[in-house]
Coordinates of N, CA and C in Angstrom, one line a residue:
P1 N 60.2 39.6 177.2 CA 60.8 38.4 176.5 C 60.1 37.2 176.6
Y2 N 59.1 37.0 177.5 CA 58.4 35.8 178.0 C 56.9 35.8 177.5
G3 N 56.7 36.9 176.8 CA 55.2 36.9 176.4 C 54.3 37.6 177.2
T4 N 53.0 37.3 176.9 CA 52.0 37.9 177.9 C 50.8 36.9 177.9
P5 N 50.1 37.0 178.6 CA 48.8 36.3 178.8 C 47.9 36.2 177.6
D6 N 48.0 37.5 176.9 CA 47.1 37.4 175.7 C 48.1 37.0 174.4
A7 N 49.3 36.9 174.7 CA 50.0 36.3 173.5 C 51.4 35.7 174.1
P8 N 50.9 34.4 174.6 CA 52.2 33.6 175.3 C 52.9 33.3 174.1
R9 N 54.3 33.2 174.4 CA 55.3 32.9 173.5 C 55.8 31.3 173.9
I10 N 56.4 30.6 172.7 CA 56.9 29.4 172.9 C 58.1 29.4 172.0
A11 N 59.4 28.8 172.4 CA 60.4 28.8 171.7 C 60.9 27.3 171.8
V12 N 61.3 26.6 170.6 CA 61.6 25.4 170.3 C 62.8 25.4 169.4
R13 N 63.6 24.1 169.4 CA 64.6 24.0 168.6 C 64.1 22.8 167.5
G14 N 64.6 22.9 166.3 CA 64.6 21.9 165.3 C 65.8 21.5 164.9
E15 N 66.1 20.1 164.6 CA 67.1 19.7 164.2 C 66.7 18.5 163.2
A16 N 67.9 18.2 162.2 CA 67.5 17.3 161.2 C 68.9 16.9 160.9
H17 N 68.9 15.6 160.4 CA 70.3 14.8 160.0 C 69.9 14.2 158.7
L18 N 70.9 14.2 157.7 CA 70.9 13.5 156.4 C 72.0 12.8 156.1
E19 N 71.7 11.5 155.5 CA 73.0 10.9 155.1 C 72.9 10.7 153.7
V20 N 73.8 11.2 152.8 CA 73.7 11.4 151.4 C 74.9 10.8 150.8
D21 N 75.0 10.5 149.4 CA 76.3 9.9 148.8 C 77.0 11.4 148.5
P22 N 78.4 11.1 148.5 CA 79.4 12.3 148.2 C 79.2 12.6 146.6
E23 N 79.6 13.9 146.4 CA 79.5 14.3 144.9 C 80.8 14.4 144.4
I24 N 81.9 14.8 145.4 CA 83.3 15.0 144.9 C 84.3 14.2 145.7
A25 N 85.3 13.7 144.9 CA 86.4 13.1 145.7 C 87.8 13.9 145.4
R26 N 88.6 14.3 146.4 CA 89.7 15.1 146.1 C 90.9 14.2 146.7
I27 N 91.9 14.2 145.7 CA 93.2 13.5 145.9 C 94.3 14.4 146.0
T28 N 95.3 14.4 146.7 CA 96.5 15.3 146.6 C 97.7 14.2 146.1
V29 N 98.4 14.7 145.0 CA 99.6 14.0 144.4 C 100.9 15.0 144.5
T30 N 101.8 14.2 145.4 CA 102.9 14.8 145.6 C 104.1 13.9 144.8
V31 N 105.0 14.6 144.0 CA 105.9 14.3 143.3 C 107.2 14.6 143.7
G32 N 108.2 13.6 144.1 CA 109.4 14.2 144.5 C 110.5 13.7 143.6
A33 N 111.8 14.3 143.8 CA 113.0 14.0 143.2 C 114.2 14.4 144.0
R34 N 115.3 13.6 143.7 CA 116.4 13.9 144.5 C 117.6 13.7 144.0
G35 N 118.6 14.6 143.9 CA 119.9 14.7 143.0 C 121.0 15.4 143.8
K36 N 122.0 15.1 143.4 CA 123.4 15.7 144.0 C 123.7 17.0 143.4
D37 N 123.1 17.2 142.5 CA 123.1 18.8 142.0 C 121.8 19.4 141.7
R38 N 121.7 20.7 141.8 CA 120.4 21.3 141.8 C 119.6 21.1 140.4
R39 N 120.4 21.1 139.2 CA 119.9 20.9 137.9 C 119.3 19.2 137.5
T40 N 119.9 18.4 138.2 CA 119.5 17.1 138.0 C 118.2 17.1 138.7
A41 N 118.1 17.4 140.1 CA 117.0 17.2 140.9 C 115.6 18.0 140.1
L42 N 116.2 19.4 139.5 CA 114.9 20.0 139.1 C 114.5 19.3 137.8
D43 N 115.5 18.9 136.8 CA 115.0 18.3 135.8 C 114.2 17.0 136.0
D44 N 114.6 16.2 137.0 CA 113.8 15.1 137.2 C 112.4 15.4 137.9
L45 N 112.4 16.4 138.5 CA 111.1 16.9 139.1 C 110.1 17.4 138.1
T46 N 110.6 18.1 137.2 CA 109.9 18.7 136.1 C 109.3 17.4 135.2
R47 N 110.0 16.4 134.9 CA 109.7 15.3 134.0 C 108.6 14.5 134.9
R48 N 108.8 14.6 136.2 CA 107.9 13.7 136.7 C 106.5 14.4 137.1
N49 N 106.6 15.6 137.3 CA 105.5 16.4 137.4 C 104.7 16.4 136.1
T50 N 105.4 16.6 135.0 CA 104.6 16.6 133.7 C 103.9 15.3 133.4
A51 N 104.5 14.1 133.7 CA 103.9 13.0 133.4 C 102.7 13.0 134.5
V52 N 102.7 13.3 135.5 CA 101.7 13.0 136.5 C 100.3 13.9 135.9
L53 N 100.7 15.4 135.5 CA 99.8 16.2 135.0 C 99.2 15.6 133.7
D54 N 99.9 15.2 132.8 CA 99.4 14.6 131.5 C 98.6 13.4 131.9
L55 N 99.0 12.6 132.9 CA 98.1 11.4 133.0 C 96.8 11.7 133.6
V56 N 96.5 12.7 134.6 CA 95.4 13.2 135.2 C 94.4 14.0 134.0
K57 N 95.1 14.6 133.0 CA 94.4 15.4 132.1 C 93.8 14.3 131.1
T58 N 94.3 13.2 131.0 CA 93.6 12.3 130.1 C 92.3 11.6 130.5
Y59 N 91.8 12.0 131.7 CA 90.7 11.6 132.2 C 89.5 12.7 131.9
G60 N 89.9 13.7 131.1 CA 88.9 14.6 130.6 C 87.9 15.3 131.6
D61 N 86.6 15.1 131.6 CA 85.8 15.9 132.3 C 85.5 14.9 133.6
A62 N 85.9 13.9 133.8 CA 86.0 13.2 134.9 C 86.6 13.9 136.2
V63 N 87.8 14.8 135.7 CA 88.5 15.6 136.4 C 87.9 17.0 136.4
E64 N 87.3 17.5 137.6 CA 86.6 19.0 137.4 C 87.6 19.9 138.0
R65 N 88.6 19.6 138.7 CA 89.7 20.7 139.1 C 91.1 20.1 139.2
L66 N 92.0 20.8 138.8 CA 93.4 20.4 138.8 C 94.3 21.6 139.3
E67 N 94.9 21.6 140.3 CA 95.4 22.8 140.9 C 97.0 22.5 141.4
T68 N 98.0 23.0 141.1 CA 99.3 22.9 141.8 C 99.4 23.7 143.0
G69 N 99.6 23.0 144.0 CA 99.4 23.7 145.3 C 100.8 24.2 145.9
A70 N 101.9 23.5 145.6 CA 103.1 23.9 146.4 C 104.3 23.2 145.5
F71 N 105.4 24.0 145.6 CA 106.5 23.6 145.0 C 107.9 23.9 145.8
S72 N 108.8 22.9 146.1 CA 109.9 23.1 146.7 C 111.1 22.4 146.2
L73 N 112.4 23.2 146.4 CA 113.6 22.6 146.1 C 114.6 23.1 147.2
T74 N 114.9 22.0 148.0 CA 115.6 22.2 149.1 C 117.0 21.7 149.2
P75 N 118.1 22.3 149.5 CA 119.3 21.7 149.6 C 119.5 21.2 150.9
E76 N 120.1 19.9 151.0 CA 120.5 19.3 152.3 C 122.1 19.4 152.3
L77 N 122.5 19.9 153.7 CA 123.9 20.2 153.9 C 124.5 18.9 154.4
T78 N 125.8 18.9 154.3 CA 126.3 17.7 155.1 C 126.5 18.0 156.5
K79 N 126.6 17.0 157.2 CA 126.5 16.9 158.8 C 127.7 17.1 159.1
H80 N 128.9 16.8 158.4 CA 130.1 16.9 158.9 C 131.0 17.8 158.0
G81 N 131.9 18.4 158.4 CA 132.8 19.5 157.6 C 132.5 20.7 157.7
R82 N 133.3 21.7 157.3 CA 133.3 22.9 157.6 C 132.5 23.7 156.0
G83 N 132.1 24.7 156.3 CA 131.3 25.5 155.1 C 130.1 24.9 154.7
E84 N 129.3 25.7 153.7 CA 128.0 25.4 153.3 C 128.0 24.2 152.2
R85 N 128.6 23.1 152.4 CA 128.8 22.0 151.4 C 127.5 21.4 151.3
V86 N 126.8 21.3 150.1 CA 125.5 20.9 149.8 C 125.7 19.1 149.6
R87 N 125.0 18.5 150.4 CA 125.0 16.9 150.1 C 124.1 16.4 149.0
T88 N 123.0 16.9 148.9 CA 122.1 16.7 148.0 C 121.0 17.6 148.0
Y89 N 120.0 17.6 146.9 CA 118.8 18.4 146.7 C 117.7 17.6 146.7
H90 N 116.5 18.0 147.5 CA 115.2 17.4 147.4 C 114.2 18.4 146.9
G91 N 113.6 17.8 145.8 CA 112.4 18.6 145.2 C 111.1 18.0 145.6
A92 N 110.0 18.9 145.4 CA 108.6 18.3 145.6 C 107.6 19.2 144.7
V93 N 106.8 18.7 144.3 CA 105.5 19.3 143.8 C 104.3 18.6 144.3
R94 N 103.4 19.4 144.6 CA 102.1 19.1 145.3 C 100.8 19.4 144.3
T95 N 100.2 18.6 144.0 CA 99.0 18.8 143.0 C 97.6 18.2 143.6
T96 N 96.6 19.0 143.5 CA 95.4 18.6 144.0 C 94.3 18.6 142.8
A97 N 93.5 17.3 142.8 CA 92.5 17.0 141.8 C 91.4 16.7 142.5
E98 N 90.1 17.2 141.8 CA 88.8 16.7 142.0 C 88.3 16.0 141.3
L99 N 87.7 14.8 141.5 CA 86.8 14.0 140.6 C 85.6 14.0 140.9
A100 N 84.6 13.8 139.9 CA 83.1 13.6 140.2 C 82.8 12.3 139.7
D101 N 83.8 11.7 138.8 CA 83.6 10.3 138.3 C 84.3 9.4 139.4
F102 N 83.6 8.6 140.2 CA 84.2 7.7 141.2 C 84.6 6.2 140.5
T103 N 84.2 6.1 139.3 CA 84.7 4.8 138.6 C 86.0 5.1 138.2
A104 N 86.4 6.4 137.6 CA 87.6 6.7 137.1 C 88.6 6.9 138.3
L105 N 88.2 7.2 139.3 CA 89.1 7.4 140.6 C 89.9 6.3 140.9
G106 N 89.4 4.9 141.2 CA 90.0 4.0 141.5 C 91.3 3.6 140.5
E107 N 90.9 3.7 139.1 CA 92.1 3.6 138.2 C 93.2 4.7 138.1
L108 N 92.7 5.9 138.5 CA 93.5 7.1 138.5 C 94.6 6.8 139.4
V109 N 94.1 6.7 140.7 CA 94.9 6.6 142.0 C 96.1 5.4 142.0
T110 N 95.5 4.3 141.4 CA 96.7 3.3 141.0 C 97.7 3.6 140.1
R111 N 97.3 4.2 139.1 CA 98.1 4.5 137.7 C 99.2 5.5 138.4
L112 N 98.5 6.6 139.2 CA 99.7 7.6 139.9 C 100.6 7.0 140.7
A113 N 100.2 6.0 141.6 CA 101.0 5.5 142.7 C 102.1 4.7 141.8
D114 N 101.8 4.3 140.7 CA 103.0 3.5 140.0 C 104.1 4.5 139.4
H115 N 103.8 5.7 139.5 CA 104.9 6.5 139.1 C 106.2 6.7 140.1
D116 N 107.2 6.9 139.7 CA 108.5 7.0 140.6 C 108.5 8.2 141.5
L117 N 108.8 8.0 142.6 CA 108.8 9.0 143.9 C 107.5 9.8 143.7
T118 N 106.4 9.1 143.8 CA 105.2 9.7 143.8 C 104.2 9.2 144.9
S119 N 103.6 10.1 145.8 CA 102.8 9.6 146.8 C 101.2 10.1 146.6
V120 N 100.3 9.5 147.0 CA 98.9 9.8 146.7 C 98.3 9.7 147.9
D121 N 97.6 10.9 148.3 CA 96.9 11.1 149.5 C 95.2 11.2 149.2
G122 N 94.3 10.7 150.0 CA 93.3 10.8 149.7 C 92.4 9.4 149.6
P123 N 91.4 9.3 149.1 CA 90.3 10.6 148.7 C 89.8 11.0 150.0
W124 N 89.6 12.5 149.8 CA 88.5 12.9 150.8 C 87.2 13.2 150.0
W125 N 86.2 12.6 150.7 CA 84.7 12.7 149.9 C 84.1 13.9 150.6
T126 N 83.5 14.7 149.6 CA 82.8 15.8 150.2 C 81.4 16.0 149.2
L127 N 80.8 17.1 149.5 CA 79.6 17.6 148.7 C 80.0 18.9 148.0
R128 N 79.5 19.4 147.0 CA 79.7 20.7 146.5 C 79.0 21.6 147.3
P129 N 79.6 22.8 147.4 CA 78.9 23.8 148.2 C 77.5 24.2 147.8
D130 N 77.1 24.1 146.6 CA 75.7 24.3 146.1 C 75.0 23.2 146.2
S131 N 75.2 22.0 146.9 CA 74.5 20.8 146.5 C 73.2 21.0 147.2
P132 N 72.0 20.5 146.6 CA 70.7 20.5 146.9 C 70.6 19.9 148.4
A133 N 71.7 19.0 148.8 CA 71.4 18.2 150.2 C 71.5 19.4 151.3
H134 N 72.4 20.3 151.2 CA 72.5 21.5 152.2 C 71.0 22.0 152.6
R135 N 70.2 22.4 151.3 CA 69.2 23.0 151.5 C 68.2 22.3 152.0
D136 N 67.9 20.9 151.7 CA 67.1 19.9 152.2 C 67.3 19.6 153.8
V137 N 68.5 19.7 154.2 CA 68.7 19.4 155.6 C 68.4 20.5 156.4
R138 N 68.4 21.6 156.0 CA 68.1 22.9 156.5 C 66.5 23.2 156.7
Q139 N 65.8 22.9 155.6 CA 64.5 22.8 155.3 C 63.8 21.8 156.4
K140 N 64.3 20.6 156.6 CA 64.0 19.5 157.3 C 64.2 20.1 158.9
A141 N 65.0 20.7 159.2 CA 65.3 21.3 160.6 C 64.1 22.4 160.8
V142 N 63.9 23.1 159.9 CA 62.7 24.3 160.1 C 61.3 23.3 160.2
H143 N 61.0 22.5 159.3 CA 59.7 21.6 159.5 C 59.8 21.0 161.0
E144 N 61.0 20.6 161.4 CA 60.8 19.8 162.6 C 60.6 20.9 163.7
A145 N 61.1 22.0 163.7 CA 60.7 23.2 164.8 C 59.1 23.4 164.6
V146 N 58.9 23.5 163.6 CA 57.3 24.0 163.5 C 56.5 22.9 164.0
Q147 N 56.9 21.5 163.6 CA 56.0 20.5 164.3 C 56.1 20.4 165.7
R148 N 57.3 20.6 166.3 CA 57.5 20.6 167.7 C 56.6 21.4 168.5
A149 N 56.7 22.8 167.9 CA 55.8 24.0 168.3 C 54.3 23.5 168.3
R150 N 53.9 23.0 167.0 CA 52.6 22.6 166.9 C 52.1 21.5 168.0
E151 N 53.1 20.6 168.4 CA 52.7 19.7 169.2 C 52.5 20.2 170.9
Y152 N 53.3 21.1 171.1 CA 53.3 21.8 172.4 C 52.0 22.6 172.5
A153 N 51.7 23.3 171.3 CA 50.4 24.0 171.5 C 49.1 23.2 171.5
E154 N 49.2 22.0 171.0 CA 48.1 20.8 171.0 C 48.1 20.6 172.5
A155 N 49.2 20.2 173.2 CA 48.9 19.7 174.4 C 48.6 20.8 175.2
L156 N 48.5 22.0 175.1 CA 47.6 23.2 175.6 C 46.3 23.4 175.2
G157 N 45.9 22.8 174.1 CA 44.5 22.7 173.4 C 44.5 24.2 172.8
T158 N 45.5 24.6 172.0 CA 45.6 25.9 171.4 C 46.1 25.7 169.9
T159 N 46.6 26.7 169.3 CA 47.4 26.5 167.9 C 48.3 27.7 168.0
L160 N 49.3 27.7 167.0 CA 50.2 28.7 166.9 C 49.5 29.8 166.3
D161 N 50.0 31.0 166.6 CA 49.5 32.4 166.2 C 50.6 33.0 165.2
A162 N 51.7 33.2 165.5 CA 52.7 33.9 164.5 C 54.1 33.3 164.9
L163 N 54.9 33.5 164.0 CA 56.4 33.4 164.0 C 57.1 34.6 164.3
L164 N 57.9 34.5 165.5 CA 58.5 35.7 166.0 C 60.1 35.9 165.5
E165 N 60.6 34.6 165.5 CA 62.2 34.5 165.3 C 62.6 33.1 164.7
L166 N 63.2 33.0 163.7 CA 64.0 31.8 163.3 C 65.3 32.1 162.9
A167 N 66.2 31.4 163.5 CA 67.8 31.7 163.5 C 68.5 30.2 163.8
D168 N 69.6 30.2 162.9 CA 70.5 29.2 162.9 C 71.2 28.9 164.3
I169 N 71.3 27.7 164.8 CA 72.1 27.7 166.0 C 73.5 28.1 165.9
G170 N 74.0 29.1 166.8 CA 75.4 29.4 166.7 C 75.5 30.5 165.5
A171 N 74.2 31.3 165.2 CA 74.4 32.3 164.0 C 75.5 33.3 164.4
E172 N 75.5 33.6 165.7 CA 76.3 34.9 166.1 C 77.6 34.5 166.7
N173 N 78.0 33.1 166.3 CA 79.4 32.5 167.0 C 80.1 32.1 165.7
T174 N 81.4 32.5 165.5 CA 82.4 32.3 164.6 C 82.8 30.6 164.5
Q175 N 82.2 30.1 165.6 CA 83.1 28.6 165.8 C 81.8 27.9 165.4
P176 N 82.0 26.7 164.5 CA 80.7 25.9 164.2 C 80.3 25.1 165.6
A177 N 79.0 25.1 165.6 CA 78.4 24.2 166.8 C 78.7 22.7 166.6
Y178 N 78.8 22.2 165.5 CA 79.1 21.0 165.2 C 79.9 20.6 164.1
P179 N 81.4 20.4 164.6 CA 82.3 20.3 163.5 C 82.0 19.0 162.7
R180 N 82.6 19.2 161.4 CA 82.3 18.0 160.5 C 83.0 16.9 160.9
P181 N 82.7 15.7 160.7 CA 83.4 14.6 160.9 C 84.6 14.2 160.1
P182 N 85.7 13.5 160.3 CA 86.8 13.5 159.3 C 86.4 12.6 158.2
A183 N 86.9 13.1 157.3 CA 86.6 12.4 155.9 C 87.6 11.2 156.0
A184 N 87.2 10.2 155.1 CA 88.1 8.8 154.9 C 89.4 9.2 154.3
R185 N 90.6 8.6 154.7 CA 91.7 9.0 154.1 C 92.3 7.6 153.5
M186 N 92.9 7.8 152.3 CA 93.7 6.6 151.7 C 95.0 7.1 151.4
R187 N 96.1 6.4 151.7 CA 97.5 6.9 151.4 C 98.1 5.6 150.7
T188 N 98.7 6.0 149.6 CA 99.5 4.9 149.0 C 100.8 5.7 148.4
M189 N 102.1 4.8 148.2 CA 103.2 5.5 148.0 C 103.9 4.5 147.1
S190 N 104.6 4.8 146.0 CA 105.6 4.2 145.1 C 106.7 4.7 144.8
Y191 N 107.7 3.9 144.9 CA 109.2 4.6 144.4 C 109.9 3.7 143.2
A192 N 109.0 3.1 142.6 CA 109.5 2.2 141.5 C 108.5 2.3 140.3
G193 N 109.0 2.6 139.1 CA 108.1 2.6 138.0 C 107.5 1.0 137.6
A194 N 106.5 1.0 137.0 CA 105.8 -0.2 136.7 C 105.6 -0.3 135.1
T195 N 105.8 -1.6 134.6 CA 105.4 -1.6 133.3 C 104.1 -1.9 132.9
E196 N 103.7 -2.3 131.8 CA 102.3 -2.9 131.3 C 101.9 -4.1 132.1
E197 N 103.0 -5.1 132.1 CA 102.8 -6.4 132.6 C 102.8 -6.3 134.1
T198 N 103.4 -5.3 134.7 CA 103.4 -5.3 136.2 C 102.4 -4.4 136.9
A199 N 101.7 -3.9 136.0 CA 100.5 -2.5 136.4 C 99.8 -3.2 137.6
A200 N 99.5 -2.5 138.5 CA 98.6 -2.8 139.6 C 97.1 -2.8 139.0
A201 N 96.1 -3.6 139.7 CA 94.8 -3.6 139.2 C 94.3 -2.4 139.8
S202 N 93.1 -1.8 139.3 CA 92.5 -0.5 139.9 C 91.8 -0.8 141.1
L203 N 92.3 0.0 142.1 CA 91.7 0.1 143.4 C 89.9 0.1 143.4
D204 N 89.2 -0.8 144.2 CA 87.8 -0.6 144.3 C 87.6 0.3 145.7
L205 N 87.3 1.6 145.2 CA 87.0 2.4 146.3 C 85.4 2.6 146.6
E206 N 85.0 2.5 147.8 CA 83.6 2.8 148.1 C 83.6 4.1 148.8
P207 N 82.7 5.0 148.0 CA 82.4 6.4 148.5 C 82.1 6.6 150.0
Q208 N 82.4 7.4 150.9 CA 82.0 7.5 152.2 C 80.6 8.5 152.2
R209 N 79.8 8.0 152.9 CA 78.6 8.6 152.9 C 78.7 9.9 153.7
Q210 N 77.9 11.1 153.1 CA 78.2 12.3 153.9 C 77.2 12.5 155.0
H211 N 77.6 12.8 156.2 CA 76.4 13.2 157.3 C 76.1 14.7 157.5
L212 N 75.0 15.2 157.3 CA 74.8 16.5 157.3 C 73.8 16.9 158.5
H213 N 73.8 17.9 159.1 CA 73.3 18.3 160.2 C 73.0 19.6 160.2
A214 N 71.7 20.0 160.7 CA 71.2 21.6 160.7 C 70.4 21.6 161.9
S215 N 70.5 22.8 162.4 CA 69.6 22.9 163.5 C 69.2 24.5 163.7
V216 N 68.0 24.6 164.3 CA 67.3 26.0 164.2 C 66.8 26.3 165.6
N217 N 66.6 27.4 165.8 CA 65.8 28.0 167.0 C 64.8 28.8 166.4
A218 N 63.6 28.6 167.0 CA 62.2 29.2 166.4 C 61.4 29.6 167.6
R219 N 60.9 30.9 167.6 CA 60.0 31.4 168.5 C 58.6 31.6 168.0
F220 N 57.6 31.3 168.7 CA 56.3 31.5 168.0 C 55.4 32.1 169.4
T221 N 54.3 33.1 169.0 CA 53.2 33.3 169.8 C 52.2 32.3 169.5
L222 N 51.4 32.0 170.7 CA 50.3 31.0 170.7 C 49.0 32.0 170.9
R223 N 48.0 31.2 170.4 CA 46.5 31.8 170.8 C 46.4 31.5 172.4
P224 N 45.9 32.3 173.1 CA 45.7 32.1 174.5 C 45.1 30.9 174.8
P225 N 45.6 30.0 175.5 CA 44.9 28.7 175.6 C 43.9 28.9 176.9
R226 N 42.9 27.8 177.0 CA 42.0 28.0 178.2 C 42.5 26.9 179.1
L227 N 43.1 27.4 180.2 CA 43.7 26.5 181.1 C 42.8 26.1 182.3

């Protein structure tokens, strides 16, 4: 494992960091309703959820994904008294939307927050899984490993001979060696409807730069140096 005098071995680590613009912004919209009877709460929840979905769909191709994540309708019992007496019903629907058009994002979150009993969480900025940035940072890590190995070889007055192994750091570990940094979060909530005269101005949202990191282990053999 340590090589031989005729084929000495060198092991190095290559690391690379990239800072790139995000490609996708994700927001979560939660619509709520409350009523003294189940039907009233359900009807209000359905109406408000439909209004949210219709609004998001008006942005067309700017919205790449729209998914309903959770629905709940929960009875709240009275604190005093005997029996299972329902005081009120609470309903909620959670929807997730992904946008690639950040210009439309600020306007959309403002309009959504103007809806009754509607909360908006996000945006969470990210890259697409197949983004070229992931490939670029991995290639830079490999190049850095090769360059480091060459510098060591030059210090010994020799050159690299062959590549023996190239592996991601933690390739055999299920836990990531470097956890992703937390994404920026914006939260806004509104409990009253807005008219055209009182509509809030669009938010000016600055996309959060994405930090990518890659590291590899590389092992080479050297041409025997003259020491």
